[in-house]
Short mmCIF file of C-alpha atoms in Angstrom, two decimals:
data_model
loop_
_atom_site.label_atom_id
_atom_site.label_comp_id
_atom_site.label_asym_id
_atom_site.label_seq_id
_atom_site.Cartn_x
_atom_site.Cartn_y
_atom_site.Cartn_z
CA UNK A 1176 -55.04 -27.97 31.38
CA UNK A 1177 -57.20 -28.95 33.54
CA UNK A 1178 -60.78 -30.23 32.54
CA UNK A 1179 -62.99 -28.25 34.63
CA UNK A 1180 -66.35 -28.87 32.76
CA UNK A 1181 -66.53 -32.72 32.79
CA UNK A 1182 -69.38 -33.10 34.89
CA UNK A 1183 -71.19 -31.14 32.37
CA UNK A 1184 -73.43 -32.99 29.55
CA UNK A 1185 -70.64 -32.46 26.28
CA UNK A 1186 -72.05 -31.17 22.96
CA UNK A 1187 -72.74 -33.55 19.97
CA UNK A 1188 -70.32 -34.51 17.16
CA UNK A 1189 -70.04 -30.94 15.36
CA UNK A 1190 -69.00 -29.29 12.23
CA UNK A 1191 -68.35 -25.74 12.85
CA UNK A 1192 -67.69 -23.76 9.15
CA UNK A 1193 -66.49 -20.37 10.23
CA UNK A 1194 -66.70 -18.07 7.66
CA UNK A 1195 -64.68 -15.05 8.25
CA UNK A 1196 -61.78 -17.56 9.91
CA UNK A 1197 -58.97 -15.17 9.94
CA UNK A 1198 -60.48 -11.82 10.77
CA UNK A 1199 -60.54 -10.10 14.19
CA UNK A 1200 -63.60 -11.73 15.78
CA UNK A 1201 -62.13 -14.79 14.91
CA UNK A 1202 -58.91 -14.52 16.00
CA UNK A 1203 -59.70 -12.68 19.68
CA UNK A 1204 -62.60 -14.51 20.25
CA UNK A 1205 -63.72 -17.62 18.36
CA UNK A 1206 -60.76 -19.40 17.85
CA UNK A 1207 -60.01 -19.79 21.78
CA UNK A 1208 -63.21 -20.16 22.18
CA UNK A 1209 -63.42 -23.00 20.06
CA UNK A 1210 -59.80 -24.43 21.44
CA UNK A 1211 -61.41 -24.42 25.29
CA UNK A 1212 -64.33 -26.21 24.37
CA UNK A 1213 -62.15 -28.85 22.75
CA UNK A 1214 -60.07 -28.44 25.03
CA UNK A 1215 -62.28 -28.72 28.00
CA UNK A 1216 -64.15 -31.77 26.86
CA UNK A 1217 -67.31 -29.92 26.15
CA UNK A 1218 -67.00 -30.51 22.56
CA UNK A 1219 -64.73 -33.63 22.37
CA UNK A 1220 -65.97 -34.49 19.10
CA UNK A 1221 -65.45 -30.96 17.21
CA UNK A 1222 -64.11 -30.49 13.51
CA UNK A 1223 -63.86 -27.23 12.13
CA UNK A 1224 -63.25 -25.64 8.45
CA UNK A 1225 -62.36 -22.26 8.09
CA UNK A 1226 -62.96 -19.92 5.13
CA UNK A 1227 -62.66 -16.41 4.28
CA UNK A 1228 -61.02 -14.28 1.54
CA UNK A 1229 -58.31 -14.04 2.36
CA UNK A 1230 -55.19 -15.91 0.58
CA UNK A 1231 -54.80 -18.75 3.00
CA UNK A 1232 -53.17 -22.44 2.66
CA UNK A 1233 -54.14 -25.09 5.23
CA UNK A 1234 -50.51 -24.66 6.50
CA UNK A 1235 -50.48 -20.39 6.57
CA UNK A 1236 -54.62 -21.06 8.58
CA UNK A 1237 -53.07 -23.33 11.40
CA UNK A 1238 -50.31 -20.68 11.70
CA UNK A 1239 -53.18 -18.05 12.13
CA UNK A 1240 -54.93 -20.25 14.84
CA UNK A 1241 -51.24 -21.02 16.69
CA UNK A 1242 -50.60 -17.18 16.74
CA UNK A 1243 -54.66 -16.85 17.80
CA UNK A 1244 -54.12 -18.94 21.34
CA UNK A 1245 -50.66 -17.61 21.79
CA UNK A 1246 -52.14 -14.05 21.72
CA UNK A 1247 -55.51 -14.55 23.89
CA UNK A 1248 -55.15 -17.91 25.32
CA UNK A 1249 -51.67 -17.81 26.77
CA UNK A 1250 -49.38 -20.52 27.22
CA UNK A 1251 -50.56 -24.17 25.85
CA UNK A 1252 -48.78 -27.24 25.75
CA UNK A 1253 -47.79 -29.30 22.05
CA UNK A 1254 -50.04 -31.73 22.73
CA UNK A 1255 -52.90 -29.50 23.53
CA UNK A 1256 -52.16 -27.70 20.07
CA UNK A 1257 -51.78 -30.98 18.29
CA UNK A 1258 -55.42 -32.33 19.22
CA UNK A 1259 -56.84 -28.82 18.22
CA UNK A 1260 -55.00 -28.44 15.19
CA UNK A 1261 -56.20 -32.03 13.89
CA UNK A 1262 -59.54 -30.45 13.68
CA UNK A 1263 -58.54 -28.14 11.26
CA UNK A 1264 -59.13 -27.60 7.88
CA UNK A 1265 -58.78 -24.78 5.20
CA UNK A 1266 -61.51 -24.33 2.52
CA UNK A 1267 -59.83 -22.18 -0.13
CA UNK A 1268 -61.62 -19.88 -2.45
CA UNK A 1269 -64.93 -19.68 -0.55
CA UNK A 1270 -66.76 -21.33 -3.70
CA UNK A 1271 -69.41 -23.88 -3.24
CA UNK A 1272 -67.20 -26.57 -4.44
CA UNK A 1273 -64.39 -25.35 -2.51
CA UNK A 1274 -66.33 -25.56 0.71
CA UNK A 1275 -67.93 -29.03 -0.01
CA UNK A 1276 -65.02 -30.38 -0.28
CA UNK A 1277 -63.15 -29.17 2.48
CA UNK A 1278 -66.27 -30.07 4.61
CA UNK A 1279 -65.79 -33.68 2.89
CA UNK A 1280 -62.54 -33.81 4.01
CA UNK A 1281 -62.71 -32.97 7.59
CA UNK A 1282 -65.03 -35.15 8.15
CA UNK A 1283 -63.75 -38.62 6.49
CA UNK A 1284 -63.14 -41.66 8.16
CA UNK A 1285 -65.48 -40.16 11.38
CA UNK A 1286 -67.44 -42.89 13.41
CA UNK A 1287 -70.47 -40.61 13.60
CA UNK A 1288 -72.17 -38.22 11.53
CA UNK A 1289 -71.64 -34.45 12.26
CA UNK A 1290 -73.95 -32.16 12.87
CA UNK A 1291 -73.18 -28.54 11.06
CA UNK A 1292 -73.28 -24.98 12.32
CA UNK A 1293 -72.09 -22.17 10.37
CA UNK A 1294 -70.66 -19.59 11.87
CA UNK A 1295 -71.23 -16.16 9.62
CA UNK A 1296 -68.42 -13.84 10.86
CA UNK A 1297 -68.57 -11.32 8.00
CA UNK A 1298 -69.75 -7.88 7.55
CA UNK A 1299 -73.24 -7.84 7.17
CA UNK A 1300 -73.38 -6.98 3.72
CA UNK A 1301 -72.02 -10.60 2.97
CA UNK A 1302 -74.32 -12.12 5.12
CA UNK A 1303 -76.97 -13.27 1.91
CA UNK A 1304 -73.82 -13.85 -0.30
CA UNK A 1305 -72.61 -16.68 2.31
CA UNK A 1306 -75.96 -18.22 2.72
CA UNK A 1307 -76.38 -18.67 -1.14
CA UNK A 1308 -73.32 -20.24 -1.00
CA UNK A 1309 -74.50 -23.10 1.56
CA UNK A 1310 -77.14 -23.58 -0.22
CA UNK A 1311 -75.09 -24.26 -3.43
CA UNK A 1312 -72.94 -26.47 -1.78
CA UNK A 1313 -75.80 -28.74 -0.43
CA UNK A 1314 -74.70 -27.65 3.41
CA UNK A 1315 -77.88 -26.07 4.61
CA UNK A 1316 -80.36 -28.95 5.28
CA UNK A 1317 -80.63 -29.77 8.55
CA UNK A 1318 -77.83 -27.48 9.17
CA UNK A 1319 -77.79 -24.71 12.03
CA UNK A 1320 -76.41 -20.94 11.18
CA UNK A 1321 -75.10 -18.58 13.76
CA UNK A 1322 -75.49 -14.64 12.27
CA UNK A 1323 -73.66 -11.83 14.21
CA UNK A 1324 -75.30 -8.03 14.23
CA UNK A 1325 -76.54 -5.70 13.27
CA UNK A 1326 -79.88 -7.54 12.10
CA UNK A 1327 -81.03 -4.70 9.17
CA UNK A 1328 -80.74 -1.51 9.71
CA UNK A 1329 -84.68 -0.18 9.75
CA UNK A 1330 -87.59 -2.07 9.87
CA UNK A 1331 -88.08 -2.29 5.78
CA UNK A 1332 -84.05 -3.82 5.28
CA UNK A 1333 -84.60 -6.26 8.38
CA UNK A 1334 -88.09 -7.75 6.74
CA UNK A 1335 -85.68 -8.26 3.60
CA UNK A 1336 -82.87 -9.97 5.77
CA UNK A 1337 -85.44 -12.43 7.57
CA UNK A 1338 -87.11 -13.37 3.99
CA UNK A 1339 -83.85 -13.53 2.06
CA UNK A 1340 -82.35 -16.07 5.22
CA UNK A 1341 -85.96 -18.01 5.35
CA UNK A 1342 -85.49 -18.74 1.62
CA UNK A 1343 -82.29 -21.24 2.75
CA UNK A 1344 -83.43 -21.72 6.42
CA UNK A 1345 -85.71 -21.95 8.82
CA UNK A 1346 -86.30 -19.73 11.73
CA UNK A 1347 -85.81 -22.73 13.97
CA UNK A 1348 -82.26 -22.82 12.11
CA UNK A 1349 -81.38 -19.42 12.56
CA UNK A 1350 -79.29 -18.11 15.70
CA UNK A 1351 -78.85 -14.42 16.00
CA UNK A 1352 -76.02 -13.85 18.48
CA UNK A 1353 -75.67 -11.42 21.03
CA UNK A 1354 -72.63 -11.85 23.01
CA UNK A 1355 -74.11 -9.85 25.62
CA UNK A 1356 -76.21 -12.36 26.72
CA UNK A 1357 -73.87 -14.86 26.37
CA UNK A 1358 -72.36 -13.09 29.90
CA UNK A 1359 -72.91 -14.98 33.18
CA UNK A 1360 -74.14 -11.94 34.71
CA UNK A 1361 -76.69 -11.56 32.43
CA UNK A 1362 -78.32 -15.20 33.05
CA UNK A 1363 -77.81 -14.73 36.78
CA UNK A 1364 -80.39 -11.91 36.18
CA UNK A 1365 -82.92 -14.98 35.78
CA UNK A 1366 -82.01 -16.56 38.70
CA UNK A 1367 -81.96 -13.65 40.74
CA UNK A 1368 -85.31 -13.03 39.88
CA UNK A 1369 -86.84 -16.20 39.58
CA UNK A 1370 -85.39 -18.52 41.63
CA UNK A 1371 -85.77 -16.29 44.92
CA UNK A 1372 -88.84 -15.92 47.13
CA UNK A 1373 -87.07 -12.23 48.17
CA UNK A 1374 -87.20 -10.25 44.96
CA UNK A 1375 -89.70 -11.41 42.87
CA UNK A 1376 -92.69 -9.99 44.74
CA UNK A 1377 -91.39 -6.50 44.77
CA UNK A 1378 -90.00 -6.70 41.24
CA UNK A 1379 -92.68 -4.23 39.50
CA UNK A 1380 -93.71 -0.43 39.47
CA UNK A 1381 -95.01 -0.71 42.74
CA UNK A 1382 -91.58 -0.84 44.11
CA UNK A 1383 -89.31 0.07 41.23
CA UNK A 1384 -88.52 3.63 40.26
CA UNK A 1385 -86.36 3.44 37.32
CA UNK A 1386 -84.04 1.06 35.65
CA UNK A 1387 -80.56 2.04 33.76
CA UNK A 1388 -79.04 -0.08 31.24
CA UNK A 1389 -75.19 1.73 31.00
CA UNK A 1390 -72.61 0.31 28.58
CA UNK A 1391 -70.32 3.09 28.32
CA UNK A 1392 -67.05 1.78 26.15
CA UNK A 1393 -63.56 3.74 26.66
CA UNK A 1394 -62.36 2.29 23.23
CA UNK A 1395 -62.65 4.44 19.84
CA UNK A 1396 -63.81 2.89 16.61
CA UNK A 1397 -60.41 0.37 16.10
CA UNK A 1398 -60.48 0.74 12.63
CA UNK A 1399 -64.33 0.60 12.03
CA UNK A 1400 -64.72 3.79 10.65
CA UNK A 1401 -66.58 2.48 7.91
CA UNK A 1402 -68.53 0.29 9.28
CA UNK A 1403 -69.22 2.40 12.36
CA UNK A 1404 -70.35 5.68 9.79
CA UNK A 1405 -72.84 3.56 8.02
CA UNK A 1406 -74.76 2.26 11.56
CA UNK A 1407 -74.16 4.56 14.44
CA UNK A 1408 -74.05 3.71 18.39
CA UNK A 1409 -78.47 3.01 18.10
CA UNK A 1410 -78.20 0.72 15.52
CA UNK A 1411 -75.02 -1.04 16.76
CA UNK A 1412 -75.43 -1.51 20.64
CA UNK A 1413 -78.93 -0.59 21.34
CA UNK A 1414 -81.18 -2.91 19.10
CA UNK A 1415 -78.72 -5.56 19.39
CA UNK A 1416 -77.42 -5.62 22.87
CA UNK A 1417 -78.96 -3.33 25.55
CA UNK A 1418 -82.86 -3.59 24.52
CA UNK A 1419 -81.82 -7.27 24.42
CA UNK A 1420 -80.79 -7.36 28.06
CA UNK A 1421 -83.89 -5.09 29.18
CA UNK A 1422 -86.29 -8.00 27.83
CA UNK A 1423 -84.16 -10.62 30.49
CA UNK A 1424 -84.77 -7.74 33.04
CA UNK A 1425 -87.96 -6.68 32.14
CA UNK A 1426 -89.55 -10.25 31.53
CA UNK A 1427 -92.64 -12.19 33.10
CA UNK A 1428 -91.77 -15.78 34.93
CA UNK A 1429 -91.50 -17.85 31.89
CA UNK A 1430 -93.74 -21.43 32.20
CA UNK A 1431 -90.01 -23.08 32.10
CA UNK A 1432 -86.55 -22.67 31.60
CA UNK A 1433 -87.11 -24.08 27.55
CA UNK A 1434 -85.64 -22.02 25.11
CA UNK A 1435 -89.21 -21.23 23.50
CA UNK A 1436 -90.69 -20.56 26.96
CA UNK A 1437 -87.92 -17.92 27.76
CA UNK A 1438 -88.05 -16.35 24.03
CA UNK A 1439 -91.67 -15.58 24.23
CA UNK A 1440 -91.95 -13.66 27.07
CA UNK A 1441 -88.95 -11.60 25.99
CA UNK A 1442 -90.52 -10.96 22.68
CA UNK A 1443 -93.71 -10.43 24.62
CA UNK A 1444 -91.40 -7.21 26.35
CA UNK A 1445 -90.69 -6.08 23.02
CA UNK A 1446 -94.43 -6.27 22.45
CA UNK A 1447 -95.76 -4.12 24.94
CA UNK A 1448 -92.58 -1.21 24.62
CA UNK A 1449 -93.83 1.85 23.52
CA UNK A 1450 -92.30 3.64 20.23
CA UNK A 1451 -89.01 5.65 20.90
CA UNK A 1452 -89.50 9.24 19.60
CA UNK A 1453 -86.86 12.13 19.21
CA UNK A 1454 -87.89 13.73 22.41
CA UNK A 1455 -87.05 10.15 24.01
CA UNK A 1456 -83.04 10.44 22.80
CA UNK A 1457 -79.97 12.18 23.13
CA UNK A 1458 -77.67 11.64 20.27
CA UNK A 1459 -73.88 12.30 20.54
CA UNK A 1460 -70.67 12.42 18.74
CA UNK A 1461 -67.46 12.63 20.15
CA UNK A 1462 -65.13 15.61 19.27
CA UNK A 1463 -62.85 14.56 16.69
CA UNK A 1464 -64.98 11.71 14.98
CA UNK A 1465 -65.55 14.03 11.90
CA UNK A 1466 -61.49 13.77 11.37
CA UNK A 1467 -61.12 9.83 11.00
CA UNK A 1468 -60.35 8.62 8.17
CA UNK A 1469 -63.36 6.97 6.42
CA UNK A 1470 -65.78 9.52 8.36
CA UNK A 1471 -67.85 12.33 6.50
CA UNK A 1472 -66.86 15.58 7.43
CA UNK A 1473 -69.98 16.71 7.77
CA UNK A 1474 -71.11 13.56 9.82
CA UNK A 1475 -74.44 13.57 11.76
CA UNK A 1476 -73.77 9.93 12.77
CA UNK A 1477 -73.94 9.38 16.56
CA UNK A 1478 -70.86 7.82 18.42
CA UNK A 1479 -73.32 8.09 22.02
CA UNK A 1480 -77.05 7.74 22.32
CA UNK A 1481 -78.86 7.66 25.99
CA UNK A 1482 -82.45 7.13 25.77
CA UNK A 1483 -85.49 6.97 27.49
CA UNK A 1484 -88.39 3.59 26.94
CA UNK A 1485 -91.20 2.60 28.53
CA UNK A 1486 -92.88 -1.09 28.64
CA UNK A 1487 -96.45 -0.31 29.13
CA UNK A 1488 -97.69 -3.43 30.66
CA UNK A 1489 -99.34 -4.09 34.31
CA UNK A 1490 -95.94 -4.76 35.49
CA UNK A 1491 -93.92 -2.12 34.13
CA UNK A 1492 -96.52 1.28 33.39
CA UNK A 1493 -95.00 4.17 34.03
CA UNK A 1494 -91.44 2.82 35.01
CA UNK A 1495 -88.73 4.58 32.52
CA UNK A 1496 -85.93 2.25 31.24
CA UNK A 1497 -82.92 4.33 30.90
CA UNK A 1498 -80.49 3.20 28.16
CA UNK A 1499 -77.18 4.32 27.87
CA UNK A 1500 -74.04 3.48 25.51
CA UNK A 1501 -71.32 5.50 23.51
CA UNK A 1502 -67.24 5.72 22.20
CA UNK A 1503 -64.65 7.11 24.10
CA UNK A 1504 -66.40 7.52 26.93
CA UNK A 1505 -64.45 7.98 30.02
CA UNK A 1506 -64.53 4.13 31.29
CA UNK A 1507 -65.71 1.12 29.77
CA UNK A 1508 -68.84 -0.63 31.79
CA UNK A 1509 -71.72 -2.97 31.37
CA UNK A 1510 -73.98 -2.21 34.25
CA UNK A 1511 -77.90 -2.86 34.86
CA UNK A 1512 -78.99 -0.64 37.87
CA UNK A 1513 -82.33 -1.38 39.60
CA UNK A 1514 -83.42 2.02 41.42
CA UNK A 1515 -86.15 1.17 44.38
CA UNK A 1516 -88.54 3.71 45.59
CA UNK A 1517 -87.42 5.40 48.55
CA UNK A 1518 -89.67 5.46 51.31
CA UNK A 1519 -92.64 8.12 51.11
CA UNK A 1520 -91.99 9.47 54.77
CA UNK A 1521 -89.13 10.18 57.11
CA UNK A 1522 -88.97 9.88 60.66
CA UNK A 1523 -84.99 10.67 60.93
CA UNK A 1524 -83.54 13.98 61.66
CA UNK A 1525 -82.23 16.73 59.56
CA UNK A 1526 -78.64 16.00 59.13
CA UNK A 1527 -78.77 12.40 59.74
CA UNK A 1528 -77.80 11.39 55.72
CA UNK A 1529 -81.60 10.06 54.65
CA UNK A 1530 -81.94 10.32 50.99
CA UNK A 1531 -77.98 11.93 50.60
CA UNK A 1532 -77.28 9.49 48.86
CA UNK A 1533 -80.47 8.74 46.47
CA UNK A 1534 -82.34 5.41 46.34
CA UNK A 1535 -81.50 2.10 47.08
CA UNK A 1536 -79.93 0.29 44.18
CA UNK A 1537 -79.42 -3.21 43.45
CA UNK A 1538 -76.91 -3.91 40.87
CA UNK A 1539 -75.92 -6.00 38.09
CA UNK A 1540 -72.09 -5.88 36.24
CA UNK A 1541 -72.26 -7.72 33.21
CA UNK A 1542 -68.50 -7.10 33.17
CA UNK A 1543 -66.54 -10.70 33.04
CA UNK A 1544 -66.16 -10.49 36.64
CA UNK A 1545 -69.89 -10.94 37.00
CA UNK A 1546 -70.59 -8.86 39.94
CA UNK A 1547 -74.03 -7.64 41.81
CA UNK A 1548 -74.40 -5.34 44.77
CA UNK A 1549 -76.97 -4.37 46.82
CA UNK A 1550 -76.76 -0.78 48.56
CA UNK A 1551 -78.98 0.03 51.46
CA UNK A 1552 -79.03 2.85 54.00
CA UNK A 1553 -77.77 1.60 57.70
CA UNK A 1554 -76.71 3.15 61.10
CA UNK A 1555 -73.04 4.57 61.96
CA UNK A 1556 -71.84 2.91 64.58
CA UNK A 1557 -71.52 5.55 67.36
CA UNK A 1558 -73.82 7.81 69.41
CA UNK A 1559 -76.52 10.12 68.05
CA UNK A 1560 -78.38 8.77 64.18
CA UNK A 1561 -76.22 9.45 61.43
CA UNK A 1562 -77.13 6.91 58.23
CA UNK A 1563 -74.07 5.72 55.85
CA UNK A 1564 -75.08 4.36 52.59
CA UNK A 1565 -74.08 0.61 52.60
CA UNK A 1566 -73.71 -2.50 50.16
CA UNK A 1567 -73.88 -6.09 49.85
CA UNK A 1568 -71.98 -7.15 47.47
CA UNK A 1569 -71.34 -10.47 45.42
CA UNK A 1570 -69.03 -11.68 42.95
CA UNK A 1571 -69.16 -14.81 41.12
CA UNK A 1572 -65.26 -15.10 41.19
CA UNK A 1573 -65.64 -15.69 45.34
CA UNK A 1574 -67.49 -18.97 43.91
CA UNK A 1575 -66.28 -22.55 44.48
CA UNK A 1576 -67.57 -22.61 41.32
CA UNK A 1577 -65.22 -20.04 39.09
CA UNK A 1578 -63.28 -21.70 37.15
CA UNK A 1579 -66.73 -22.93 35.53
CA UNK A 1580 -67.56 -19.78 34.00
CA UNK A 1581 -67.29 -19.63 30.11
CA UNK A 1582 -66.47 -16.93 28.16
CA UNK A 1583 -69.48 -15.92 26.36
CA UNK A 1584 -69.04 -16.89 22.91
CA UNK A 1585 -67.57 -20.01 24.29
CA UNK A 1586 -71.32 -20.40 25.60
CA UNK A 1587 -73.52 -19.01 22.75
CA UNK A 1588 -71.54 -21.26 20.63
CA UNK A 1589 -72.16 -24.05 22.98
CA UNK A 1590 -76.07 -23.45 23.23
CA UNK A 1591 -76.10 -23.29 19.18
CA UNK A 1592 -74.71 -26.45 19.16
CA UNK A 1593 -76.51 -28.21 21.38
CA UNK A 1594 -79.88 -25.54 19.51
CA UNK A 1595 -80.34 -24.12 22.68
CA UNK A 1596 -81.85 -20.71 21.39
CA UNK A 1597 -82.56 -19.22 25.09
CA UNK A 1598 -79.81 -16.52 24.62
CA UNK A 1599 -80.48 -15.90 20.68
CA UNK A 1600 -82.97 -13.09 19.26
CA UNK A 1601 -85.92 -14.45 16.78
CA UNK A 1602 -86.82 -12.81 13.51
CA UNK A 1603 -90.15 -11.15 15.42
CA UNK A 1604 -88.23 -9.56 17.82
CA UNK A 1605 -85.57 -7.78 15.99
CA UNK A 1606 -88.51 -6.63 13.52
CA UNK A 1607 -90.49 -5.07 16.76
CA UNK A 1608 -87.37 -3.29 18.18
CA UNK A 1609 -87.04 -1.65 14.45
CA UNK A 1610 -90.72 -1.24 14.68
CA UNK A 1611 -90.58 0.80 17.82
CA UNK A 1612 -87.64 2.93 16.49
CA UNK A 1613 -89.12 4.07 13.12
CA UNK A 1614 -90.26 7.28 14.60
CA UNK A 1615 -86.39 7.85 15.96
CA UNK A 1616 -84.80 6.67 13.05
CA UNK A 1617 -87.08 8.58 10.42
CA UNK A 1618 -86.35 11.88 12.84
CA UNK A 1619 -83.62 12.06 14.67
CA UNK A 1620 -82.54 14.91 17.23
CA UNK A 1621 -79.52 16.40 16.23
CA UNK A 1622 -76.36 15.20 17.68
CA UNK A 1623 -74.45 17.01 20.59
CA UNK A 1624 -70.73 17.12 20.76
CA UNK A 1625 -68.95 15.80 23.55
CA UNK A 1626 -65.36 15.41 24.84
CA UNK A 1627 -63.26 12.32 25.09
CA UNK A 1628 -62.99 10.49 28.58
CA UNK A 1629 -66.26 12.19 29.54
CA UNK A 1630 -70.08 10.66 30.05
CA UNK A 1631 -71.22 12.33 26.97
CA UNK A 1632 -73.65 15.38 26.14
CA UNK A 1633 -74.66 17.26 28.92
CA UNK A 1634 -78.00 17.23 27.42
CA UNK A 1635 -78.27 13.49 29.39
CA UNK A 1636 -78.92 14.91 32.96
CA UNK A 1637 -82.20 16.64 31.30
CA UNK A 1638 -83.29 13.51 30.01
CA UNK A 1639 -83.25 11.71 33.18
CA UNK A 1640 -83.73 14.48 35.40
CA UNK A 1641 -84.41 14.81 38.27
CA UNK A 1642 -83.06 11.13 38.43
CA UNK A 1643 -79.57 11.16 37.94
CA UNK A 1644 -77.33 8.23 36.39
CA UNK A 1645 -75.76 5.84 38.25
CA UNK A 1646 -72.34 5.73 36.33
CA UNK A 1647 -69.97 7.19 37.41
CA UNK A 1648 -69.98 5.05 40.67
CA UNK A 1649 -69.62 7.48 44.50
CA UNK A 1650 -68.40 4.36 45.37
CA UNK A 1651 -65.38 1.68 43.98
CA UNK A 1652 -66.70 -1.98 43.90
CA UNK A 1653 -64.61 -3.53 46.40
CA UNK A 1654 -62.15 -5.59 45.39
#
């Protein structure tokens, strides 16, 4: 393989105990994950110990991890496996004792001392169990901890969450992941915005009409039915992941591109949103949902929500953020959609196209591909003055630069490493989002049925009329 990141500054000498070792999340993403940073030179120095409870021997967990990169990480050589499987260590039993040791032993005979980040990939409910645990076992001091969502589930259980963790660890300790933001799109947002003299100055109300945030998924639950029941599409993608990426889009210029710099003004966003009320939402549930096994038949849990926020500062008044995310919807996308005011007079003639096609959009696809377009109204070639709605379009995989891209756990574990928090969500922010969504969560509309392999409830177009939502695309991205 060849070592594409080696101009890059490598992590230091790292611990990683991954808790939850040999479940999904581990399997599909964490384990290649951590075998390309190895691999790649980006953590050269990298031990890891695995735990979970599951009945695993040190010989049955490097199995697991050899079946892991055959599955997602394609064909690797034997000597590629052999330096990655070196690193590796089983910690049986998930006691304290258990877990010291193994930590002891992976680490023996090093030249430098580790740094430790553990890696909580457990259901939520765990969480507390597992940090007890570290503390137990003398691993938490000086230690960092990456937790995965959801972060509480109202305001009241996230307060508990945040002063249960702060017992153990500090805040400084603590990284919340979001794998959304771990997405190259997503930080090319920041340098869109910030790094160009062309957008900035027209990046406001003044210009702006609306914004969508659309993460429609084609996939069902896969076996969450439980977990999915107990949390809903609001609590699962929207405090987590989509108002997440409407505080990179929605942010002031930050004084620099340090972590705390960047994390203020985002919670600053979270700040000045408005609460989300019932008349704000549109809750949905797929036909069928009530039938899965581990659902309530009588189920009032939403598998689709589309809402409607405002961020009622001088840059944003009055400019709706439309948010937009669901199950078996008819494609799976990631999209943030940046509608521009059209103009406020037209000299063209009837019949000549102006405004057939709505506003002028610039977009963002936080898809892997990492993708932005700019559409535009220009001329048909030919006589008389027809318009044709046109794009610009940009894709990072045209880049000389590619092959550089990290997957994006690859990079959030990466940044907690080095305690980069830039892409990670702080106690005060997750407690405002659940603070502007008491009113929705204490009264919820009811929720609307919809079909499979459709854009949910048709109750959506009256919430963002007489907008109307970007997805599905008129237009194919080119290829």
């Amino acid at each position: 393989m060849v070592d594409k990141h080696a101009s890059l500054n490598p992590g230091p000498p790292t611990t990683v105990v991954l808790f939850g070792a040999t479940g999904d999340l581990s399997k599909r993403k964490l384990i290649p994950g951590l075998f390309r940073l190895t691999t790649n030179e980006l953590l050269p120095h990298l031990r890891i110990v695995g735990t979970s409870l599951d009945d695993h021997t040190q010989e049955s967990f490097l199995n697991f991890a050899r079946e892991s990169l055959a599955q997602f990480e394609g064909n690797i050589s034997d000597e590629e496996w052999a330096n990655f499987a070196r690193r590796l260590t089983w910690a049986p039993g998930g006691t304290a004792k258990a877990l010291k040791k193994a930590v002891a032993k992976a680490e023996a005979g090093l030249d430098e001392p580790q740094n430790r980040l553990h890696y909580l990939s457990v259901p939520p409910q765990a969480a507390l169990a597992v940090i007890k645990t570290l503390d137990q076992a003398g691993l938490a001091e000086g230690a960092r901890i990456v937790m995965e969502k959801p972060f509480g589930t109202d305001l009241e259980s996230a307060r508990r969450l945040n002063a249960s963790v702060h017992e153990v660890f500090d805040e400084e300790q603590v990284f919340r992941i979001d794998h959304f933001l771990g997405k190259e799109a997503a930080l090319n947002i920041l340098a869109f915005r910030f790094a160009n003299g062309l957008f900035e100055p027209i990046w406001h109300r003044n210009m702006i009409d609306h914004i969508q945030i659309d993460v429609p998924e084609a996939l069902g639950l896969e076996q969450r039915a439980a977990f999915y029941e107990a949390t809903g599409a609001y609590r699962d993608m929207v405090v987590t992941h989509l108002l997440q990426v409407m505080a990179f889009t929605a942010m002031e210029a930050p004084t620099s591109l340090a972590p705390a710099a960047i994390t203020e003004e985002k919670n600053k966003v979270f700040r000045s949103m408005l609460p989300i009320g019932p008349d704000d939402v549109v809750r949905g549930q797929y036909s069928g949902y009530r039938n899965e096994d581990g659902v309530d038949p009588e189920s009032e849990t939403e598998t689709f929500i589309a809402l409607r926020c405002f961020v009622d500062n001088w840059r944003w008044a009055g400019v709706p953020f439309y948010l937009r995310t669901g199950k078996n919807m008819a494609e799976g996308m990631r999209i943030i959609s940046i509608a521009f005011k059209e103009p406020p007079k037209s000299m063209f003639p009837p019949g000549s196209g102006i405004g057939q096609s709505g506003p002028d959009h610039l977009t963002f696809d936080l898809a892997d591909e990492s993708k932005m377009s700019l559409s535009f109204y220009g001329k048909r070639p030919g006589p008389g003055f027809r318009l044709d709605k046109l794009s610009m379009q940009f894709s990072v995989g045209e880049t000389n630069s590619s092959a550089h891209v990290l997957e994006a756990y690859e990079r959030l574990i990466l940044d907690a490493v080095r305690g980069d928090r830039t892409l990670f969500t702080t106690a005060a922010g997750v407690e405002r989002l659940w603070e502007v969504s008491k009113e929705l969560i204490s009264d919820p509309p009811p929720v609307r049925p919809y079909a499979k392999g459709t854009w949910g409830p048709n109750q959506i177009h009256q919430l963002i009329a007489p907008r109307a939502w970007r997805l599905p695309f008129e237009r194919a991205w080119r290829g």
